[in-house]
């Protein structure tokens, strides 16, 4: 079993439970976190006993709040990795490509890149205390690939633009009404419900589920090209003065000043 620092991984019956374990940072991910998530998802893919994968966050406050903006403000990047790369795009692709249903169990705040992760999962179960939204334009970041284009497929163009342009947070009931989540459960029932759904999935033919997932993905696979382009653009943007202003303002707990970049 791989030793993890930023996540936990366990197999419980037919379900692999992958938990982002950085509650002090509201389960924001750094480069190391992403690498460990990739390793965990690959382990679940290779394990024939695993029929479904549950992705959740440690604690009660946050599912995941996206990239660690404090880390970015401190070091200018998301920290060191074994590969030397920040592999969030590969994690997105892996969530889609793993031939087993992935269930997001959203236990708290899911914003920014954390919101993108749950959107990419096959199913989302939300705690009554969950909150959903985007933060990218507020902190000098964006996801112009799956995080926006695929989101529009899930909730429609108008809602997707609202989520990104306004950076508001929405409660679980609203998210369910919009089709952003499948259903909402009491907080103390969240993981049990996710495991029950995984057990229900495990009763189905794994081969048919693999083909169904690939069929659903085929309709939006072209968005992978947009995602690659978006990640390259984001890498350049985060090192620009405008991108650094967003991260610095977040770290300093002040409003960012983007006025000098209007029509730049």
PDB file of N, CA and C in Angstrom, residues 151-208:
ATOM      1  N   UNK A 151     -19.218  21.796 -17.491  1.00  0.00           N
ATOM      2  CA  UNK A 151     -20.211  22.315 -16.548  1.00  0.00           C
ATOM      3  C   UNK A 151     -21.441  22.811 -17.287  1.00  0.00           C
ATOM      4  N   UNK A 152     -21.238  23.443 -18.450  1.00  0.00           N
ATOM      5  CA  UNK A 152     -22.369  23.939 -19.230  1.00  0.00           C
ATOM      6  C   UNK A 152     -23.254  22.796 -19.701  1.00  0.00           C
ATOM      7  N   UNK A 153     -22.661  21.628 -19.964  1.00  0.00           N
ATOM      8  CA  UNK A 153     -23.463  20.461 -20.342  1.00  0.00           C
ATOM      9  C   UNK A 153     -24.308  19.988 -19.162  1.00  0.00           C
ATOM     10  N   UNK A 154     -23.794  20.167 -17.962  1.00  0.00           N
ATOM     11  CA  UNK A 154     -24.468  19.669 -16.765  1.00  0.00           C
ATOM     12  C   UNK A 154     -25.619  20.585 -16.348  1.00  0.00           C
ATOM     13  N   UNK A 155     -25.366  21.904 -16.310  1.00  0.00           N
ATOM     14  CA  UNK A 155     -26.376  22.825 -15.783  1.00  0.00           C
ATOM     15  C   UNK A 155     -26.928  23.788 -16.816  1.00  0.00           C
ATOM     16  N   UNK A 156     -26.376  23.767 -18.038  1.00  0.00           N
ATOM     17  CA  UNK A 156     -26.820  24.699 -19.063  1.00  0.00           C
ATOM     18  C   UNK A 156     -25.912  25.921 -19.126  1.00  0.00           C
ATOM     19  N   UNK A 157     -25.915  26.581 -20.285  1.00  0.00           N
ATOM     20  CA  UNK A 157     -25.020  27.710 -20.536  1.00  0.00           C
ATOM     21  C   UNK A 157     -25.244  28.866 -19.551  1.00  0.00           C
ATOM     22  N   UNK A 158     -26.492  29.246 -19.339  1.00  0.00           N
ATOM     23  CA  UNK A 158     -26.770  30.422 -18.516  1.00  0.00           C
ATOM     24  C   UNK A 158     -26.302  30.211 -17.084  1.00  0.00           C
ATOM     25  N   UNK A 159     -26.603  29.032 -16.518  1.00  0.00           N
ATOM     26  CA  UNK A 159     -26.197  28.760 -15.141  1.00  0.00           C
ATOM     27  C   UNK A 159     -24.677  28.654 -15.039  1.00  0.00           C
ATOM     28  N   UNK A 160     -24.040  28.014 -16.022  1.00  0.00           N
ATOM     29  CA  UNK A 160     -22.587  27.869 -15.987  1.00  0.00           C
ATOM     30  C   UNK A 160     -21.903  29.237 -16.020  1.00  0.00           C
ATOM     31  N   UNK A 161     -22.411  30.128 -16.861  1.00  0.00           N
ATOM     32  CA  UNK A 161     -21.835  31.476 -16.930  1.00  0.00           C
ATOM     33  C   UNK A 161     -22.061  32.234 -15.619  1.00  0.00           C
ATOM     34  N   UNK A 162     -23.235  32.054 -15.038  1.00  0.00           N
ATOM     35  CA  UNK A 162     -23.518  32.680 -13.748  1.00  0.00           C
ATOM     36  C   UNK A 162     -22.527  32.200 -12.686  1.00  0.00           C
ATOM     37  N   UNK A 163     -22.321  30.890 -12.633  1.00  0.00           N
ATOM     38  CA  UNK A 163     -21.419  30.309 -11.633  1.00  0.00           C
ATOM     39  C   UNK A 163     -20.021  30.894 -11.758  1.00  0.00           C
ATOM     40  N   UNK A 164     -19.528  31.015 -12.995  1.00  0.00           N
ATOM     41  CA  UNK A 164     -18.162  31.494 -13.209  1.00  0.00           C
ATOM     42  C   UNK A 164     -18.047  33.012 -13.103  1.00  0.00           C
ATOM     43  N   UNK A 165     -18.987  33.742 -13.679  1.00  0.00           N
ATOM     44  CA  UNK A 165     -18.859  35.194 -13.725  1.00  0.00           C
ATOM     45  C   UNK A 165     -19.071  35.856 -12.356  1.00  0.00           C
ATOM     46  N   UNK A 166     -19.976  35.293 -11.548  1.00  0.00           N
ATOM     47  CA  UNK A 166     -20.349  35.950 -10.294  1.00  0.00           C
ATOM     48  C   UNK A 166     -19.634  35.395  -9.070  1.00  0.00           C
ATOM     49  N   UNK A 167     -19.135  34.166  -9.156  1.00  0.00           N
ATOM     50  CA  UNK A 167     -18.410  33.550  -8.030  1.00  0.00           C
ATOM     51  C   UNK A 167     -19.254  33.521  -6.753  1.00  0.00           C
ATOM     52  N   UNK A 168     -20.529  33.278  -6.902  1.00  0.00           N
ATOM     53  CA  UNK A 168     -21.390  33.106  -5.735  1.00  0.00           C
ATOM     54  C   UNK A 168     -21.321  31.659  -5.242  1.00  0.00           C
ATOM     55  N   UNK A 169     -21.836  31.440  -4.038  1.00  0.00           N
ATOM     56  CA  UNK A 169     -21.944  30.079  -3.521  1.00  0.00           C
ATOM     57  C   UNK A 169     -23.418  29.693  -3.424  1.00  0.00           C
ATOM     58  N   UNK A 170     -23.687  28.427  -3.737  1.00  0.00           N
ATOM     59  CA  UNK A 170     -25.059  27.930  -3.795  1.00  0.00           C
ATOM     60  C   UNK A 170     -25.225  26.756  -2.846  1.00  0.00           C
ATOM     61  N   UNK A 171     -26.375  26.702  -2.184  1.00  0.00           N
ATOM     62  CA  UNK A 171     -26.587  25.617  -1.230  1.00  0.00           C
ATOM     63  C   UNK A 171     -26.933  24.319  -1.951  1.00  0.00           C
ATOM     64  N   UNK A 172     -26.985  23.244  -1.188  1.00  0.00           N
ATOM     65  CA  UNK A 172     -27.172  21.916  -1.764  1.00  0.00           C
ATOM     66  C   UNK A 172     -28.540  21.772  -2.427  1.00  0.00           C
ATOM     67  N   UNK A 173     -29.555  22.380  -1.854  1.00  0.00           N
ATOM     68  CA  UNK A 173     -30.905  22.286  -2.427  1.00  0.00           C
ATOM     69  C   UNK A 173     -30.936  22.947  -3.802  1.00  0.00           C
ATOM     70  N   UNK A 174     -30.311  24.102  -3.926  1.00  0.00           N
ATOM     71  CA  UNK A 174     -30.234  24.786  -5.219  1.00  0.00           C
ATOM     72  C   UNK A 174     -29.448  23.953  -6.214  1.00  0.00           C
ATOM     73  N   UNK A 175     -28.330  23.402  -5.769  1.00  0.00           N
ATOM     74  CA  UNK A 175     -27.502  22.575  -6.645  1.00  0.00           C
ATOM     75  C   UNK A 175     -28.277  21.364  -7.158  1.00  0.00           C
ATOM     76  N   UNK A 176     -29.082  20.767  -6.297  1.00  0.00           N
ATOM     77  CA  UNK A 176     -29.895  19.622  -6.731  1.00  0.00           C
ATOM     78  C   UNK A 176     -30.949  20.070  -7.739  1.00  0.00           C
ATOM     79  N   UNK A 177     -31.551  21.211  -7.488  1.00  0.00           N
ATOM     80  CA  UNK A 177     -32.583  21.722  -8.404  1.00  0.00           C
ATOM     81  C   UNK A 177     -32.008  22.017  -9.780  1.00  0.00           C
ATOM     82  N   UNK A 178     -30.757  22.461  -9.825  1.00  0.00           N
ATOM     83  CA  UNK A 178     -30.097  22.763 -11.093  1.00  0.00           C
ATOM     84  C   UNK A 178     -29.562  21.525 -11.805  1.00  0.00           C
ATOM     85  N   UNK A 179     -29.583  20.371 -11.138  1.00  0.00           N
ATOM     86  CA  UNK A 179     -29.010  19.184 -11.739  1.00  0.00           C
ATOM     87  C   UNK A 179     -27.512  19.079 -11.529  1.00  0.00           C
ATOM     88  N   UNK A 180     -26.976  19.913 -10.639  1.00  0.00           N
ATOM     89  CA  UNK A 180     -25.552  19.900 -10.342  1.00  0.00           C
ATOM     90  C   UNK A 180     -25.185  18.741  -9.426  1.00  0.00           C
ATOM     91  N   UNK A 181     -26.139  18.290  -8.615  1.00  0.00           N
ATOM     92  CA  UNK A 181     -25.954  17.102  -7.786  1.00  0.00           C
ATOM     93  C   UNK A 181     -27.136  16.168  -8.000  1.00  0.00           C
ATOM     94  N   UNK A 182     -26.916  14.891  -7.680  1.00  0.00           N
ATOM     95  CA  UNK A 182     -27.974  13.901  -7.880  1.00  0.00           C
ATOM     96  C   UNK A 182     -28.992  13.893  -6.749  1.00  0.00           C
ATOM     97  N   UNK A 183     -28.497  13.944  -5.497  1.00  0.00           N
ATOM     98  CA  UNK A 183     -29.404  14.052  -4.368  1.00  0.00           C
ATOM     99  C   UNK A 183     -28.661  14.539  -3.141  1.00  0.00           C
ATOM    100  N   UNK A 184     -29.463  14.977  -2.152  1.00  0.00           N
ATOM    101  CA  UNK A 184     -28.949  15.591  -0.927  1.00  0.00           C
ATOM    102  C   UNK A 184     -29.356  14.731   0.259  1.00  0.00           C
ATOM    103  N   UNK A 185     -28.415  14.546   1.203  1.00  0.00           N
ATOM    104  CA  UNK A 185     -28.680  13.716   2.380  1.00  0.00           C
ATOM    105  C   UNK A 185     -28.191  14.444   3.626  1.00  0.00           C
ATOM    106  N   UNK A 186     -28.669  14.042   4.806  1.00  0.00           N
ATOM    107  CA  UNK A 186     -28.131  14.635   6.040  1.00  0.00           C
ATOM    108  C   UNK A 186     -26.623  14.402   6.143  1.00  0.00           C
ATOM    109  N   UNK A 187     -25.931  15.343   6.781  1.00  0.00           N
ATOM    110  CA  UNK A 187     -24.471  15.286   6.856  1.00  0.00           C
ATOM    111  C   UNK A 187     -23.967  13.988   7.462  1.00  0.00           C
ATOM    112  N   UNK A 188     -24.651  13.505   8.498  1.00  0.00           N
ATOM    113  CA  UNK A 188     -24.170  12.297   9.171  1.00  0.00           C
ATOM    114  C   UNK A 188     -24.466  11.025   8.387  1.00  0.00           C
ATOM    115  N   UNK A 189     -25.165  11.150   7.272  1.00  0.00           N
ATOM    116  CA  UNK A 189     -25.491   9.982   6.439  1.00  0.00           C
ATOM    117  C   UNK A 189     -24.712   9.971   5.128  1.00  0.00           C
ATOM    118  N   UNK A 190     -23.895  10.993   4.892  1.00  0.00           N
ATOM    119  CA  UNK A 190     -23.289  11.178   3.569  1.00  0.00           C
ATOM    120  C   UNK A 190     -22.440   9.991   3.132  1.00  0.00           C
ATOM    121  N   UNK A 191     -21.463   9.616   3.913  1.00  0.00           N
ATOM    122  CA  UNK A 191     -20.553   8.548   3.490  1.00  0.00           C
ATOM    123  C   UNK A 191     -21.272   7.208   3.431  1.00  0.00           C
ATOM    124  N   UNK A 192     -22.191   6.972   4.382  1.00  0.00           N
ATOM    125  CA  UNK A 192     -22.974   5.732   4.339  1.00  0.00           C
ATOM    126  C   UNK A 192     -23.798   5.655   3.060  1.00  0.00           C
ATOM    127  N   UNK A 193     -24.370   6.787   2.669  1.00  0.00           N
ATOM    128  CA  UNK A 193     -25.171   6.818   1.444  1.00  0.00           C
ATOM    129  C   UNK A 193     -24.296   6.557   0.223  1.00  0.00           C
ATOM    130  N   UNK A 194     -23.110   7.166   0.199  1.00  0.00           N
ATOM    131  CA  UNK A 194     -22.198   6.948  -0.922  1.00  0.00           C
ATOM    132  C   UNK A 194     -21.783   5.483  -1.012  1.00  0.00           C
ATOM    133  N   UNK A 195     -21.509   4.863   0.131  1.00  0.00           N
ATOM    134  CA  UNK A 195     -21.130   3.448   0.143  1.00  0.00           C
ATOM    135  C   UNK A 195     -22.307   2.557  -0.273  1.00  0.00           C
ATOM    136  N   UNK A 196     -23.520   2.950   0.103  1.00  0.00           N
ATOM    137  CA  UNK A 196     -24.706   2.188  -0.312  1.00  0.00           C
ATOM    138  C   UNK A 196     -24.886   2.262  -1.821  1.00  0.00           C
ATOM    139  N   UNK A 197     -24.636   3.433  -2.403  1.00  0.00           N
ATOM    140  CA  UNK A 197     -24.724   3.578  -3.855  1.00  0.00           C
ATOM    141  C   UNK A 197     -23.636   2.744  -4.528  1.00  0.00           C
ATOM    142  N   UNK A 198     -22.441   2.734  -3.951  1.00  0.00           N
ATOM    143  CA  UNK A 198     -21.359   1.914  -4.496  1.00  0.00           C
ATOM    144  C   UNK A 198     -21.729   0.430  -4.458  1.00  0.00           C
ATOM    145  N   UNK A 199     -22.372   0.008  -3.390  1.00  0.00           N
ATOM    146  CA  UNK A 199     -22.807  -1.390  -3.282  1.00  0.00           C
ATOM    147  C   UNK A 199     -23.876  -1.708  -4.317  1.00  0.00           C
ATOM    148  N   UNK A 200     -24.752  -0.743  -4.577  1.00  0.00           N
ATOM    149  CA  UNK A 200     -25.787  -0.928  -5.596  1.00  0.00           C
ATOM    150  C   UNK A 200     -25.156  -1.027  -6.980  1.00  0.00           C
ATOM    151  N   UNK A 201     -24.148  -0.219  -7.222  1.00  0.00           N
ATOM    152  CA  UNK A 201     -23.416  -0.278  -8.488  1.00  0.00           C
ATOM    153  C   UNK A 201     -22.733  -1.633  -8.643  1.00  0.00           C
ATOM    154  N   UNK A 202     -22.189  -2.148  -7.543  1.00  0.00           N
ATOM    155  CA  UNK A 202     -21.440  -3.411  -7.577  1.00  0.00           C
ATOM    156  C   UNK A 202     -22.300  -4.602  -7.974  1.00  0.00           C
ATOM    157  N   UNK A 203     -23.620  -4.443  -7.896  1.00  0.00           N
ATOM    158  CA  UNK A 203     -24.525  -5.522  -8.306  1.00  0.00           C
ATOM    159  C   UNK A 203     -24.706  -5.572  -9.815  1.00  0.00           C
ATOM    160  N   UNK A 204     -24.213  -4.524 -10.503  1.00  0.00           N
ATOM    161  CA  UNK A 204     -24.400  -4.423 -11.945  1.00  0.00           C
ATOM    162  C   UNK A 204     -23.196  -5.006 -12.688  1.00  0.00           C
ATOM    163  N   UNK A 205     -23.381  -5.282 -13.965  1.00  0.00           N
ATOM    164  CA  UNK A 205     -22.312  -5.821 -14.795  1.00  0.00           C
ATOM    165  C   UNK A 205     -21.203  -4.779 -14.962  1.00  0.00           C
ATOM    166  N   UNK A 206     -19.985  -5.060 -14.521  1.00  0.00           N
ATOM    167  CA  UNK A 206     -18.907  -4.069 -14.647  1.00  0.00           C
ATOM    168  C   UNK A 206     -18.554  -3.739 -16.094  1.00  0.00           C
ATOM    169  N   UNK A 207     -18.715  -4.713 -16.975  1.00  0.00           N
ATOM    170  CA  UNK A 207     -18.393  -4.465 -18.387  1.00  0.00           C
ATOM    171  C   UNK A 207     -19.389  -3.503 -19.014  1.00  0.00           C
ATOM    172  N   UNK A 208     -20.656  -3.686 -18.704  1.00  0.00           N
ATOM    173  CA  UNK A 208     -21.658  -2.760 -19.258  1.00  0.00           C
ATOM    174  C   UNK A 208     -21.473  -1.360 -18.688  1.00  0.00           C
TER     175      UNK A 208
END
